[in-house]
Amino acid sequence: MINFSKVSSIFRIIILLSLCCQVQQVRCQIKPMGQKGKVRAVVIGISDYQNEHIPDLLFADADAKAFAEFLKSPAGGNLPEDQVKLLTNSQATQGQMNAELTWLLEESKEGDQALIFFSGHGDMETQTMMNLGFLLTYNSPASAYMSGGAFPIYFLQSIIQTLSVQKGVQVIMVADACHSGKLAGDANNGAQATASVLASQFAKEAKILSCQSNEYSLEGREWGGGHGVFTYYLIDGLTGLADGNNDESVTMLEIERYLQDNVTPAAAPKSQIPVVIGNKGMVAAKVDPPMLAALRSRRQ
């Protein structure tokens, strides 16, 4: 019997993304992690929020750390420390998040790859007709997001579009966008609405999403001693367990099938169905056989 720790109010963005059900084809070919040119990543996870009125999460920071370690491993491309910017909890302020995304924008060149991972709360303001979406950083207010502290999704959109359209950079985004806490947008399904906005705003980028826009993501100690069920299986899949045809490459289609075959049953009786948006034939990761063998040994 699975002991579900509280449903996470997590809003994760690993730029391998997939938000809601509006599946649209991405025409650009995304290179596997670790291939030429340079790959840079901004990885963010926030479990502990400064404002006591924002519900804390359990393992968003642990998920971010695990994904960053994966990127620095042979399976993730052996990225050096200076190409992986990791922000967790009190490090992940609005100012620091802006600084690291600006670094990604300034350093990336044509032919490079950019990855963004965000794990934490997402919400929307309800005061205007536009209902703008925000990522809640460590120093976000619990409401009145436009007053400062929260990170506007439209600004993230601008950064990503500049990378992909103007600079010719390949962008992969991974997002886990849902929450169960009482935040400003709850009356209008704030997290779900934010997820849908992200899906439409980032339709030209490759995306992996932890769940449908009307679902919640689960986290608990039963997954790797303390992780979100999505990130736990995502890293396993990218390491090679998702390589269904054993060609030492993990495609977007393979990672989608693996996540749905593993996350969805693990989350039951709750409903959590991961989705991939983009060219399903593109390669998301190259398999490192020794790492895959070690992983299989641990999972036995």
Coordinates of C-alpha atoms in Angstrom, one line a residue:
M1 CA 0.0 0.0 0.0
I2 CA 1.5 3.3 -1.1
N3 CA 1.6 5.8 1.7
F4 CA 1.0 9.1 0.0
S5 CA 2.8 12.0 1.6
K6 CA 0.9 15.2 1.1
V7 CA 0.1 16.0 -2.4
S8 CA 2.8 18.4 -3.5
S9 CA 2.0 21.9 -4.5
I10 CA 4.9 21.8 -6.9
F11 CA 5.5 23.8 -9.9
R12 CA 8.5 22.3 -11.5
I13 CA 10.0 23.6 -14.6
I14 CA 13.0 21.5 -16.0
I15 CA 13.3 22.8 -19.4
L16 CA 12.3 19.5 -21.1
L17 CA 8.7 20.6 -20.7
S18 CA 5.3 19.4 -21.2
L19 CA 2.3 21.4 -19.9
C20 CA -1.4 20.3 -20.2
C21 CA -2.9 18.4 -23.1
Q22 CA -2.4 20.8 -26.0
V23 CA 0.2 18.6 -27.8
Q24 CA 1.9 20.7 -30.5
Q25 CA 4.8 19.6 -32.6
V26 CA 8.2 21.2 -32.1
R27 CA 10.2 21.3 -35.3
C28 CA 13.6 21.9 -34.0
Q29 CA 15.9 19.0 -33.3
I30 CA 17.0 18.8 -29.7
K31 CA 20.5 17.3 -29.2
P32 CA 21.0 14.7 -26.5
M33 CA 22.4 16.0 -23.3
G34 CA 26.2 16.0 -23.5
Q35 CA 26.6 16.5 -27.2
K36 CA 28.2 19.5 -28.9
G37 CA 27.9 22.6 -28.5
K38 CA 27.7 23.6 -25.0
V39 CA 24.9 22.6 -22.6
R40 CA 24.0 25.0 -19.8
A41 CA 21.3 24.5 -17.2
V42 CA 19.5 26.5 -14.5
V43 CA 18.0 24.1 -11.9
I44 CA 15.7 25.5 -9.2
G45 CA 13.9 23.7 -6.4
I46 CA 12.1 25.4 -3.5
S47 CA 10.6 23.5 -0.6
D48 CA 11.0 26.1 2.2
Y49 CA 9.4 29.5 1.6
Q50 CA 10.2 32.6 3.5
N51 CA 6.6 33.7 3.8
E52 CA 4.8 31.6 6.4
H53 CA 1.5 31.9 4.4
I54 CA 3.0 30.0 1.5
P55 CA 2.7 26.2 2.2
D56 CA 6.1 24.6 2.3
L57 CA 6.8 21.5 0.2
L58 CA 8.7 18.4 1.1
F59 CA 11.1 17.4 -1.6
A60 CA 11.2 20.1 -4.3
D61 CA 14.8 21.0 -3.3
A62 CA 15.8 17.4 -3.3
D63 CA 14.5 16.9 -6.8
A64 CA 16.4 19.9 -8.0
K65 CA 19.6 18.6 -6.4
A66 CA 19.1 15.1 -7.9
F67 CA 18.5 16.5 -11.4
A68 CA 21.6 18.7 -11.2
E69 CA 23.7 15.7 -10.2
F70 CA 22.2 13.7 -13.1
L71 CA 23.4 16.5 -15.5
K72 CA 26.9 16.3 -14.1
S73 CA 27.0 12.5 -14.5
P74 CA 28.0 10.6 -17.6
A75 CA 24.3 9.8 -18.4
G76 CA 23.5 13.5 -18.2
G77 CA 26.4 14.8 -20.3
N78 CA 29.2 15.2 -17.7
L79 CA 28.4 18.9 -17.4
P80 CA 31.0 20.8 -15.4
E81 CA 30.0 22.7 -12.3
D82 CA 30.2 26.1 -13.9
Q83 CA 27.6 25.0 -16.5
V84 CA 25.0 23.9 -14.0
K85 CA 23.5 26.7 -11.9
L86 CA 21.6 25.2 -8.9
L87 CA 19.4 27.3 -6.7
T88 CA 17.5 25.8 -3.7
N89 CA 15.3 27.2 -1.0
S90 CA 16.8 30.5 0.3
Q91 CA 19.2 30.8 -2.6
A92 CA 16.3 30.9 -5.1
T93 CA 15.2 34.5 -4.6
Q94 CA 13.6 36.5 -7.4
G95 CA 16.9 38.4 -7.9
Q96 CA 19.1 35.3 -8.0
M97 CA 16.7 33.4 -10.4
N98 CA 16.7 36.5 -12.7
A99 CA 20.6 36.6 -12.5
E100 CA 21.0 32.9 -13.5
L101 CA 18.5 33.1 -16.3
T102 CA 20.2 36.2 -17.6
W103 CA 23.5 34.2 -17.4
L104 CA 21.9 31.5 -19.5
L105 CA 20.7 34.1 -22.0
E106 CA 24.1 35.9 -22.3
E107 CA 26.3 32.9 -22.4
S108 CA 24.3 30.7 -24.8
K109 CA 25.4 30.7 -28.5
E110 CA 23.9 29.3 -31.6
G111 CA 23.9 25.5 -31.6
D112 CA 24.1 25.4 -27.8
Q113 CA 21.4 23.8 -25.6
A114 CA 19.7 25.4 -22.6
L115 CA 17.9 23.5 -19.9
I116 CA 15.6 24.9 -17.2
F117 CA 14.3 23.0 -14.2
F118 CA 11.9 24.6 -11.7
S119 CA 10.3 22.8 -8.8
G120 CA 8.1 24.8 -6.5
H121 CA 4.9 26.7 -6.3
G122 CA 3.2 28.4 -9.3
D123 CA 0.2 30.6 -9.1
M124 CA -1.6 33.5 -10.8
E125 CA -2.8 36.9 -9.8
T126 CA -6.6 37.5 -9.8
Q127 CA -6.8 41.3 -9.8
T128 CA -6.6 41.8 -13.6
M129 CA -8.4 40.4 -16.6
M130 CA -5.2 38.8 -17.8
N131 CA -4.7 36.7 -14.6
L132 CA -0.9 36.7 -15.0
G133 CA 1.0 33.6 -14.0
F134 CA 4.0 33.6 -11.6
L135 CA 6.6 31.2 -10.3
L136 CA 6.9 31.7 -6.6
T137 CA 10.5 32.2 -5.6
Y138 CA 11.8 32.0 -2.0
N139 CA 11.0 35.6 -1.2
S140 CA 7.6 35.8 -3.0
P141 CA 4.7 37.3 -1.2
A142 CA 1.7 35.1 -0.5
S143 CA -0.5 37.3 -2.7
A144 CA -0.2 40.6 -4.6
Y145 CA 2.5 38.9 -6.8
M146 CA 2.9 42.0 -9.0
S147 CA 4.3 43.9 -5.9
G148 CA 7.6 42.0 -6.3
G149 CA 9.3 38.8 -5.2
A150 CA 7.5 36.5 -7.6
F151 CA 8.9 35.7 -11.1
P152 CA 6.6 36.6 -13.9
I153 CA 6.0 33.9 -16.5
Y154 CA 5.9 36.4 -19.3
F155 CA 9.5 37.3 -18.5
L156 CA 10.5 33.7 -18.6
Q157 CA 8.7 33.4 -21.9
S158 CA 10.7 36.3 -23.3
I159 CA 14.0 34.7 -22.2
I160 CA 13.1 31.4 -23.8
Q161 CA 11.9 32.9 -27.0
T162 CA 15.0 35.0 -27.3
L163 CA 17.2 31.9 -26.8
S164 CA 15.3 29.7 -29.3
V165 CA 14.3 32.2 -32.0
Q166 CA 16.9 34.9 -31.9
K167 CA 20.0 33.1 -30.8
G168 CA 19.3 29.6 -32.3
V169 CA 19.6 27.8 -28.9
Q170 CA 17.8 24.6 -28.3
V171 CA 15.7 24.8 -25.2
I172 CA 14.4 21.9 -23.1
M173 CA 12.0 22.6 -20.3
V174 CA 10.8 20.3 -17.6
A175 CA 7.9 21.5 -15.5
D176 CA 5.9 20.1 -12.6
A177 CA 3.1 22.6 -12.2
C178 CA 0.5 22.0 -9.6
H179 CA -0.2 22.8 -5.9
S180 CA -2.5 21.9 -3.1
G181 CA -1.8 24.9 -0.9
K182 CA -4.1 27.9 -0.3
L183 CA -2.7 30.6 -2.6
A184 CA -4.0 33.8 -4.2
G185 CA -5.3 32.1 -7.4
D186 CA -7.1 29.2 -5.7
A187 CA -10.6 30.5 -6.4
N188 CA -9.8 30.4 -10.1
N189 CA -7.7 27.2 -10.0
G190 CA -4.5 29.2 -10.0
A191 CA -1.9 26.4 -10.4
Q192 CA -3.9 24.6 -13.2
A193 CA -4.5 27.9 -15.0
T194 CA -0.8 28.7 -14.7
A195 CA 0.1 25.3 -16.2
S196 CA -2.2 26.0 -19.2
V197 CA -0.6 29.4 -19.7
L198 CA 2.9 27.9 -19.7
A199 CA 1.8 25.3 -22.2
S200 CA 0.6 27.8 -24.7
Q201 CA 3.5 30.2 -24.1
F202 CA 6.2 27.6 -24.6
A203 CA 4.5 25.7 -27.4
K204 CA 7.7 25.8 -29.7
E205 CA 10.0 24.3 -27.1
A206 CA 10.4 20.7 -26.1
K207 CA 8.6 20.0 -22.8
I208 CA 8.0 17.2 -20.3
L209 CA 5.2 17.8 -17.8
S210 CA 4.7 15.9 -14.5
C211 CA 0.9 15.8 -14.9
Q212 CA -2.1 17.1 -16.7
S213 CA -3.2 20.6 -15.9
N214 CA -6.1 19.4 -13.7
E215 CA -4.0 17.0 -11.6
Y216 CA -1.6 17.3 -8.7
S217 CA 1.9 15.9 -8.4
L218 CA 2.7 13.5 -5.6
E219 CA 5.9 13.4 -3.5
G220 CA 6.9 11.1 -0.7
R221 CA 9.6 9.1 1.0
E222 CA 8.6 5.9 -0.9
W223 CA 10.3 7.3 -4.0
G224 CA 14.1 7.2 -3.5
G225 CA 13.9 8.1 0.2
G226 CA 12.2 11.5 -0.5
H227 CA 11.4 12.8 -4.0
G228 CA 8.5 13.6 -6.2
V229 CA 7.3 10.6 -8.1
F230 CA 7.8 12.4 -11.4
T231 CA 11.4 13.4 -10.9
Y232 CA 12.3 10.0 -9.5
Y233 CA 11.1 8.2 -12.6
L234 CA 12.3 10.9 -14.9
I235 CA 15.9 10.5 -13.9
D236 CA 15.6 6.7 -14.0
G237 CA 14.1 7.0 -17.5
L238 CA 16.8 9.4 -18.8
T239 CA 19.5 7.2 -17.4
G240 CA 18.3 4.4 -19.7
L241 CA 15.4 2.6 -18.2
A242 CA 13.2 4.3 -20.8
D243 CA 15.4 3.0 -23.7
G244 CA 12.8 0.5 -25.0
N245 CA 14.7 -0.5 -28.1
N246 CA 18.1 -0.7 -26.5
D247 CA 19.8 1.7 -29.0
E248 CA 21.5 3.7 -26.2
S249 CA 19.3 6.7 -26.9
V250 CA 16.2 7.9 -25.0
T251 CA 13.7 9.7 -27.2
M252 CA 10.9 11.9 -26.1
L253 CA 8.4 9.2 -27.0
E254 CA 10.3 6.7 -24.9
I255 CA 10.5 8.9 -21.9
E256 CA 6.8 9.7 -22.2
R257 CA 5.8 6.0 -22.3
Y258 CA 8.1 5.2 -19.4
L259 CA 6.7 8.0 -17.3
Q260 CA 3.2 7.0 -18.0
D261 CA 3.9 3.4 -17.4
N262 CA 5.5 4.1 -14.0
V263 CA 4.3 7.4 -12.6
T264 CA 0.7 6.8 -13.2
P265 CA 0.4 3.4 -11.5
A266 CA 2.7 4.6 -8.6
A267 CA 0.4 7.5 -8.0
A268 CA -2.8 5.5 -8.0
P269 CA -5.5 5.9 -6.8
K270 CA -4.6 9.5 -7.4
S271 CA -4.5 10.6 -11.0
Q272 CA -1.2 11.7 -12.3
I273 CA -0.4 11.3 -16.0
P274 CA 2.8 12.9 -17.4
V275 CA 2.8 14.4 -20.9
V276 CA 5.4 15.2 -23.4
I277 CA 4.9 18.1 -25.9
G278 CA 7.2 18.3 -28.9
N279 CA 8.8 16.1 -31.6
K280 CA 8.5 12.6 -30.1
G281 CA 11.4 11.4 -32.1
M282 CA 13.9 13.8 -30.7
V283 CA 16.6 12.4 -28.5
A284 CA 16.4 13.6 -24.9
A285 CA 19.5 11.6 -23.5
K286 CA 22.2 9.2 -24.5
V287 CA 22.6 6.1 -22.4
D288 CA 25.8 5.5 -20.4
P289 CA 25.9 1.6 -20.1
P290 CA 27.8 1.4 -16.8
M291 CA 25.5 3.9 -15.2
L292 CA 22.5 2.0 -16.5
A293 CA 23.8 -1.3 -15.3
A294 CA 24.4 0.2 -11.8
L295 CA 20.9 1.6 -11.8
R296 CA 19.3 -1.7 -12.7
S297 CA 21.3 -3.4 -10.0
R298 CA 20.0 -0.9 -7.4
R299 CA 16.4 -1.3 -8.6
Q300 CA 16.4 -5.1 -8.3

